[in-house]
Tab-separated table of C-alpha atoms and ligand atoms in Angstrom:
chain	number	residue	atom	x	y	z
V	1	MET	CA	-0.018	-0.014	0.033
V	2	LEU	CA	1.479	3.361	-1.079
V	3	SER	CA	0.693	6.495	1.044
V	4	VAL	CA	1.415	10.117	-0.028
V	5	ASP	CA	2.020	12.477	2.955
V	6	THR	CA	2.168	16.243	2.324
V	7	TYR	CA	3.878	18.549	4.782
V	8	GLN	CA	3.786	22.328	5.002
V	9	THR	CA	7.585	22.901	5.328
V	10	ILE	CA	10.529	21.021	3.833
V	11	ALA	CA	11.937	20.692	7.479
V	12	GLU	CA	8.824	18.770	8.365
V	13	ALA	CA	9.021	16.697	5.223
V	14	ALA	CA	12.750	15.900	5.793
V	15	GLY	CA	11.966	14.925	9.378
V	16	ALA	CA	9.343	12.380	8.175
V	17	MET	CA	11.648	10.583	5.768
V	18	THR	CA	12.555	6.953	6.376
V	19	ASP	CA	14.371	4.433	4.180
V	20	ARG	CA	10.960	3.312	2.857
V	21	SER	CA	10.022	6.869	1.682
V	22	ARG	CA	10.892	8.985	-1.301
V	23	PHE	CA	10.653	12.780	-1.529
V	24	LEU	CA	8.723	13.805	-4.507
V	25	GLY	CA	10.317	16.292	-6.958
V	26	GLY	CA	8.577	16.594	-10.346
V	27	GLY	CA	7.793	12.823	-10.227
V	28	THR	CA	9.092	11.937	-13.604
V	29	LEU	CA	11.032	8.951	-12.243
V	30	ILE	CA	9.125	8.280	-8.986
V	31	MET	CA	5.618	8.101	-10.622
V	32	ARG	CA	6.956	5.813	-13.272
V	33	ALA	CA	8.489	3.637	-10.473
V	34	VAL	CA	5.135	3.654	-8.834
V	35	ASN	CA	3.366	2.611	-12.245
V	36	TYR	CA	5.946	-0.295	-12.585
V	37	GLY	CA	5.141	-1.508	-9.152
V	38	ASP	CA	8.508	-0.782	-7.510
V	39	GLN	CA	8.381	-2.293	-4.023
V	40	SER	CA	11.533	-0.421	-2.720
V	41	PHE	CA	9.444	2.278	-1.089
V	42	ASP	CA	5.840	2.629	0.243
V	43	ARG	CA	5.560	6.271	0.995
V	44	ILE	CA	5.920	9.413	-0.968
V	45	VAL	CA	6.630	12.581	0.990
V	46	ARG	CA	6.053	15.945	-0.450
V	47	SER	CA	6.222	19.547	0.841
V	48	ARG	CA	4.043	22.673	0.033
V	49	GLN	CA	7.241	24.697	0.525
V	50	LEU	CA	9.109	24.423	-2.869
V	51	ASP	CA	11.972	26.609	-3.951
V	52	ARG	CA	12.010	27.144	-7.691
V	53	THR	CA	13.942	30.421	-7.583
V	54	ILE	CA	17.208	31.004	-9.472
V	55	LYS	CA	19.192	33.830	-7.800
V	56	VAL	CA	22.432	35.631	-8.481
V	57	GLU	CA	24.315	35.888	-5.203
V	58	SER	CA	27.645	37.440	-4.274
V	59	SER	CA	29.517	34.161	-4.664
V	60	GLY	CA	27.601	32.713	-7.614
V	61	ILE	CA	24.124	31.433	-8.389
V	62	ARG	CA	21.650	29.637	-6.198
V	63	ILE	CA	19.193	27.368	-7.865
V	64	GLY	CA	16.158	25.988	-5.805
V	65	ALA	CA	16.010	22.286	-5.979
V	66	ALA	CA	12.499	22.390	-7.174
V	67	ALA	CA	13.404	24.512	-10.288
V	68	THR	CA	12.429	22.627	-13.398
V	69	MET	CA	14.467	22.377	-16.630
V	70	THR	CA	11.856	24.712	-18.021
V	71	ASP	CA	12.670	27.192	-15.255
V	72	ILE	CA	16.322	26.873	-16.160
V	73	LEU	CA	15.478	27.664	-19.854
V	74	ALA	CA	13.479	30.753	-18.772
V	75	SER	CA	16.272	32.201	-16.719
V	76	ARG	CA	18.839	34.611	-18.242
V	77	ASP	CA	20.964	34.210	-15.216
V	78	VAL	CA	21.885	30.592	-16.058
V	79	GLN	CA	22.123	30.894	-19.903
V	80	PHE	CA	25.196	28.749	-19.831
V	81	LEU	CA	23.083	25.788	-18.557
V	82	HIS	CA	20.442	26.154	-21.310
V	83	PRO	CA	22.252	23.679	-23.568
V	84	VAL	CA	22.085	21.158	-20.774
V	85	ALA	CA	18.332	21.661	-19.772
V	86	ARG	CA	17.271	21.802	-23.507
V	87	VAL	CA	18.223	18.228	-24.172
V	88	ILE	CA	16.717	16.717	-21.001
V	89	GLY	CA	13.628	14.563	-22.213
V	90	GLY	CA	10.963	16.283	-24.276
V	91	PRO	CA	8.854	19.312	-23.353
V	92	ALA	CA	6.517	17.446	-20.987
V	93	ILE	CA	9.529	16.052	-19.074
V	94	ARG	CA	11.269	19.385	-18.901
V	95	ASN	CA	8.139	21.099	-17.415
V	96	MET	CA	8.261	18.501	-14.492
V	97	ALA	CA	11.934	17.364	-14.129
V	98	THR	CA	13.653	19.201	-11.243
V	99	VAL	CA	17.282	20.044	-10.580
V	100	GLY	CA	16.950	18.274	-7.142
V	101	GLY	CA	15.596	15.151	-8.809
V	102	ASN	CA	18.290	15.024	-11.487
V	103	LEU	CA	20.892	14.625	-8.705
V	104	PHE	CA	19.255	11.277	-7.797
V	105	ALA	CA	18.421	10.104	-11.344
V	106	PRO	CA	20.330	6.842	-11.898
V	107	ALA	CA	22.161	6.078	-15.103
V	108	PRO	CA	21.270	6.470	-18.126
V	109	TYR	CA	19.991	9.799	-16.605
V	110	GLY	CA	21.700	12.614	-14.744
V	111	ASP	CA	22.871	14.920	-17.436
V	112	PHE	CA	22.162	17.993	-15.316
V	113	ALA	CA	24.098	16.373	-12.354
V	114	ALA	CA	27.083	15.823	-14.770
V	115	ALA	CA	26.997	19.637	-15.450
V	116	LEU	CA	26.806	20.407	-11.839
V	117	LEU	CA	29.815	18.238	-11.294
V	118	ALA	CA	31.874	19.994	-13.864
V	119	LEU	CA	30.900	23.298	-12.260
V	120	ASP	CA	32.034	22.256	-8.749
V	121	ALA	CA	28.464	22.978	-7.409
V	122	ARG	CA	27.613	22.686	-3.685
V	123	ILE	CA	24.415	20.795	-2.623
V	124	VAL	CA	22.435	22.476	0.071
V	125	MET	CA	20.426	20.175	2.313
V	126	SER	CA	17.446	20.839	4.392
V	127	SER	CA	19.639	20.725	7.412
V	128	GLY	CA	21.310	23.914	6.208
V	129	GLN	CA	24.557	21.983	5.475
V	130	ALA	CA	26.176	22.264	2.112
V	131	GLU	CA	28.404	19.634	0.495
V	132	PRO	CA	30.405	19.419	-2.657
V	133	VAL	CA	28.488	17.706	-5.468
V	134	GLU	CA	31.232	15.237	-6.028
V	135	SER	CA	31.044	13.729	-2.462
V	136	PHE	CA	27.260	14.048	-2.576
V	137	LEU	CA	27.065	12.007	-5.771
V	138	ALA	CA	29.617	9.495	-4.547
V	139	GLY	CA	27.543	8.834	-1.358
V	140	ARG	CA	24.127	9.252	-2.913
V	141	ASN	CA	21.227	7.581	-1.338
V	142	HIS	CA	17.658	8.193	-0.580
V	143	THR	CA	18.034	8.514	3.234
V	144	ARG	CA	20.388	11.478	3.173
V	145	GLY	CA	17.507	14.024	3.506
V	146	VAL	CA	15.974	16.666	1.265
V	147	VAL	CA	18.044	18.759	-1.052
V	148	VAL	CA	16.744	22.387	-1.032
V	149	ALA	CA	19.176	24.091	-3.467
V	150	VAL	CA	22.431	23.886	-5.443
V	151	GLN	CA	25.005	26.586	-5.426
V	152	ILE	CA	27.119	27.244	-8.540
V	153	PRO	CA	30.199	29.504	-8.499
V	154	ALA	CA	30.312	32.534	-10.863
V	155	VAL	CA	30.670	31.123	-14.417
V	156	ASN	CA	31.986	32.847	-17.553
V	157	GLU	CA	29.637	31.398	-20.196
V	158	ALA	CA	32.552	31.029	-22.662
V	159	ASP	CA	34.312	28.579	-20.319
V	160	PHE	CA	31.494	26.110	-19.959
V	161	ARG	CA	30.726	23.477	-22.574
V	162	PHE	CA	28.263	20.584	-22.761
V	163	LEU	CA	27.717	17.745	-25.108
V	164	LYS	CA	24.977	14.972	-24.986
V	165	VAL	CA	25.494	12.067	-27.319
V	166	SER	CA	22.278	10.091	-27.973
V	167	ARG	CA	21.247	7.650	-30.651
V	168	VAL	CA	17.635	9.046	-31.016
V	169	LYS	CA	17.292	12.856	-31.568
V	170	PRO	CA	16.081	15.199	-30.476
V	171	LYS	CA	14.996	13.699	-27.156
V	172	GLY	CA	16.682	10.290	-26.750
V	173	ILE	CA	18.596	9.444	-23.439
V	174	SER	CA	22.247	9.834	-23.411
V	175	MET	CA	24.751	7.291	-24.416
V	176	LEU	CA	27.133	9.514	-22.704
V	177	SER	CA	27.237	13.316	-21.848
V	178	ILE	CA	30.311	15.458	-21.200
V	179	ALA	CA	30.362	18.854	-19.320
V	180	ALA	CA	33.544	20.806	-19.240
V	181	TRP	CA	34.467	23.907	-17.150
V	182	LEU	CA	37.683	25.255	-18.925
V	183	ARG	CA	39.039	27.542	-16.389
V	184	ARG	CA	42.646	28.329	-16.724
V	185	GLY	CA	44.597	26.012	-14.364
V	186	ASP	CA	41.532	24.360	-12.994
V	187	THR	CA	39.811	22.501	-15.742
V	188	ARG	CA	37.013	20.226	-14.722
V	189	ILE	CA	35.640	17.574	-17.112
V	190	ALA	CA	32.711	15.555	-15.921
V	191	TRP	CA	30.729	12.645	-17.667
V	192	GLY	CA	27.298	11.346	-17.483
V	193	ASN	CA	26.663	7.647	-18.221
V	194	MET	CA	30.274	6.685	-17.816
V	195	GLY	CA	29.600	5.250	-14.357
V	196	GLN	CA	26.497	4.847	-12.190
V	197	THR	CA	26.827	8.472	-11.103
V	198	PRO	CA	28.574	11.248	-13.033
V	199	LEU	CA	32.358	11.110	-12.816
V	200	ARG	CA	35.360	13.284	-13.508
V	201	SER	CA	38.321	12.594	-15.811
V	202	LYS	CA	40.892	13.715	-13.260
V	203	ALA	CA	43.914	12.604	-15.093
V	204	ALA	CA	42.745	14.372	-18.271
V	205	GLU	CA	41.933	17.419	-16.203
V	206	ARG	CA	45.619	17.620	-14.970
V	207	LEU	CA	47.036	17.462	-18.419
V	208	LEU	CA	44.514	19.978	-19.894
V	209	ASN	CA	45.486	22.473	-17.106
V	210	SER	CA	48.982	22.964	-18.733
V	211	ALA	CA	48.129	22.448	-22.343
V	212	PRO	CA	46.919	24.713	-25.263
V	213	LEU	CA	43.484	23.943	-26.373
V	214	ASP	CA	44.504	22.728	-29.903
V	215	GLU	CA	44.803	19.308	-31.538
V	216	ALA	CA	48.325	18.595	-30.345
V	217	GLY	CA	47.804	20.114	-26.951
V	218	ILE	CA	44.863	18.044	-25.953
V	219	ALA	CA	46.155	14.696	-27.425
V	220	PRO	CA	47.685	13.517	-24.128
V	221	ALA	CA	44.481	14.311	-22.185
V	222	LEU	CA	42.375	12.445	-24.693
V	223	ALA	CA	44.587	9.396	-24.377
V	224	VAL	CA	43.830	9.126	-20.555
V	225	CYS	CA	40.289	10.569	-20.487
V	226	ALA	CA	38.568	7.285	-19.905
V	227	GLN	CA	40.990	6.181	-17.182
V	228	ASP	CA	38.903	7.464	-14.213
V	229	LEU	CA	35.604	6.396	-15.646
V	230	GLN	CA	33.540	3.247	-15.065
V	231	PRO	CA	31.479	2.787	-18.223
V	232	PHE	CA	29.003	-0.031	-18.370
V	233	ASP	CA	26.938	-2.133	-20.851
V	234	ASP	CA	23.387	-1.280	-21.442
V	235	ALA	CA	20.799	-1.377	-24.366
V	236	LEU	CA	22.433	1.957	-25.870
V	237	ALA	CA	26.091	0.816	-25.881
V	238	THR	CA	28.687	-1.558	-24.396
V	239	ALA	CA	31.251	-0.426	-21.925
V	240	TRP	CA	33.842	-1.085	-24.499
V	241	TYR	CA	32.153	1.155	-27.215
V	242	ARG	CA	31.776	3.961	-24.589
V	243	ARG	CA	35.516	3.817	-23.755
V	244	GLU	CA	36.484	3.895	-27.365
V	245	VAL	CA	34.244	6.871	-28.407
V	246	ALA	CA	34.946	8.916	-25.217
V	247	PRO	CA	38.026	10.657	-26.600
V	248	VAL	CA	36.309	11.306	-29.969
V	249	HIS	CA	33.537	13.295	-28.342
V	250	LEU	CA	35.806	14.887	-25.722
V	251	LYS	CA	37.942	16.213	-28.640
V	252	ARG	CA	34.856	17.474	-30.410
V	253	LEU	CA	33.792	19.293	-27.259
V	254	LEU	CA	37.254	20.867	-26.655
V	255	LEU	CA	37.970	21.967	-30.191
V	256	ASP	CA	34.596	23.043	-31.490
V	257	GLY	CA	32.456	23.404	-28.410
V	258	GLY	CA	30.561	20.047	-29.157
V	259	ARG	CA	28.937	21.303	-32.322
V	260	ARG	CA	28.026	18.449	-34.700
L	1	FAD	C1	10.803	9.886	-20.896
L	1	FAD	C2	11.881	10.369	-19.930
L	1	FAD	C3	13.076	10.964	-20.522
L	1	FAD	C4	13.999	11.410	-19.677
L	1	FAD	N1	15.226	11.943	-20.268
L	1	FAD	C5	16.178	12.400	-19.511
L	1	FAD	C6	17.314	12.947	-20.053
L	1	FAD	O1	17.417	13.179	-21.271
L	1	FAD	N2	18.292	13.419	-19.191
L	1	FAD	C7	18.219	13.222	-17.860
L	1	FAD	O2	19.202	13.639	-17.141
L	1	FAD	N3	17.161	12.713	-17.289
L	1	FAD	C8	16.089	12.271	-18.072
L	1	FAD	N4	15.008	11.774	-17.485
L	1	FAD	C9	14.960	11.539	-15.980
L	1	FAD	C10	14.295	12.561	-15.213
L	1	FAD	O3	13.175	13.033	-15.844
L	1	FAD	C11	15.259	13.586	-14.757
L	1	FAD	O4	16.338	13.135	-14.303
L	1	FAD	C12	14.605	14.511	-13.751
L	1	FAD	O5	15.456	15.646	-13.480
L	1	FAD	C13	14.336	13.915	-12.426
L	1	FAD	O6	13.704	14.865	-11.675
L	1	FAD	P1	12.259	14.649	-10.902
L	1	FAD	O7	12.075	15.934	-10.115
L	1	FAD	O8	11.213	14.384	-11.906
L	1	FAD	O9	12.485	13.574	-9.880
L	1	FAD	P2	11.464	12.538	-9.105
L	1	FAD	O10	10.935	11.488	-10.049
L	1	FAD	O11	10.579	13.363	-8.380
L	1	FAD	O12	12.541	11.938	-8.119
L	1	FAD	C14	13.671	11.268	-8.593
L	1	FAD	C15	14.468	10.828	-7.274
L	1	FAD	O13	14.973	11.936	-6.787
L	1	FAD	C16	14.575	12.140	-5.365
L	1	FAD	N5	14.335	13.519	-5.186
L	1	FAD	C17	13.725	14.448	-6.024
L	1	FAD	N6	13.865	15.672	-5.489
L	1	FAD	C18	14.555	15.484	-4.348
L	1	FAD	C19	14.989	16.511	-3.510
L	1	FAD	N7	14.869	17.854	-3.532
L	1	FAD	N8	15.658	16.044	-2.294
L	1	FAD	C20	15.937	14.755	-2.214
L	1	FAD	N9	15.497	13.769	-3.046
L	1	FAD	C21	14.829	14.201	-4.176
L	1	FAD	C22	13.297	11.365	-5.291
L	1	FAD	O14	12.957	10.864	-3.997
L	1	FAD	C23	13.585	10.213	-6.322
L	1	FAD	O15	14.227	9.161	-5.510
L	1	FAD	C24	13.975	11.270	-18.256
L	1	FAD	C25	12.859	10.634	-17.770
L	1	FAD	C26	11.864	10.179	-18.550
L	1	FAD	C27	10.554	9.499	-17.856
């Protein structure tokens, strides 16, 4: 028997969570799980207090966890994230899919979470504590509480790039996705669908930090870019294929911004 409990505040909702509960974001994955008869939870917890705001703050940008992909696309303050939000599902999914929910979306989903990993975002929990997205994703589970917002450092739009590789266009799920934050001396490259959660190419990042962004300069980084990744077999591709094509797509992203 499934129950749905609604609380006035996020704090109350977070306090009511158990390992048999799931917090409801936009419901694009939860409601599908319910329809498929998923028995791993028997309670949906929701809150009337939802934060969908996208705010520029002194240290960067704060995005409420309940902001949808459509909200992202409507905001000029996060224009650099439009290429990410635009390729998540079709219009109906984008209207419901939240930033908070994407952090928990298992492979083959999690394109927005990969972008947040490249951007070194911090995840703000209902307890008020904030945690780097990398450790949040590594320790991800449903009993960790409710995410209320993500914080992104100030980003120069020209330094951020994103590429989603899918077999069905325009709204097929990713075979892989790549997000890159190309800051001088502090490059971050994050991948979706090259592991069960988004992962970084740390060996490649180190080499890119000291190399020019041209064909010869990026070659050593391309050679090691799959080293820190854990690709898997699924209906879209084998692990072997993902590993083989990873440098091809990273090269495309670095040299021409991912345009195809
Ligand atoms: C047809 C289809 C196509 C899709 N295409 C893509 C795609 O291209 N790329 C992609 O990345 N994803 C895709 N998705 C997956 C999904 O729509 C998105 O990942 C979305 O962002 C999930 O957010 P949600 O709010 O709907 O999550 P929900 O279904 O509400 O929740 C998903 C999980 O996150 C947890 N959760 C949600 N919000 C919070 C919170 N604030 N705090 C704590 N836990 C929370 C829930 O408890 C649940 O376990 C697709 C899904 C469908 C059905």
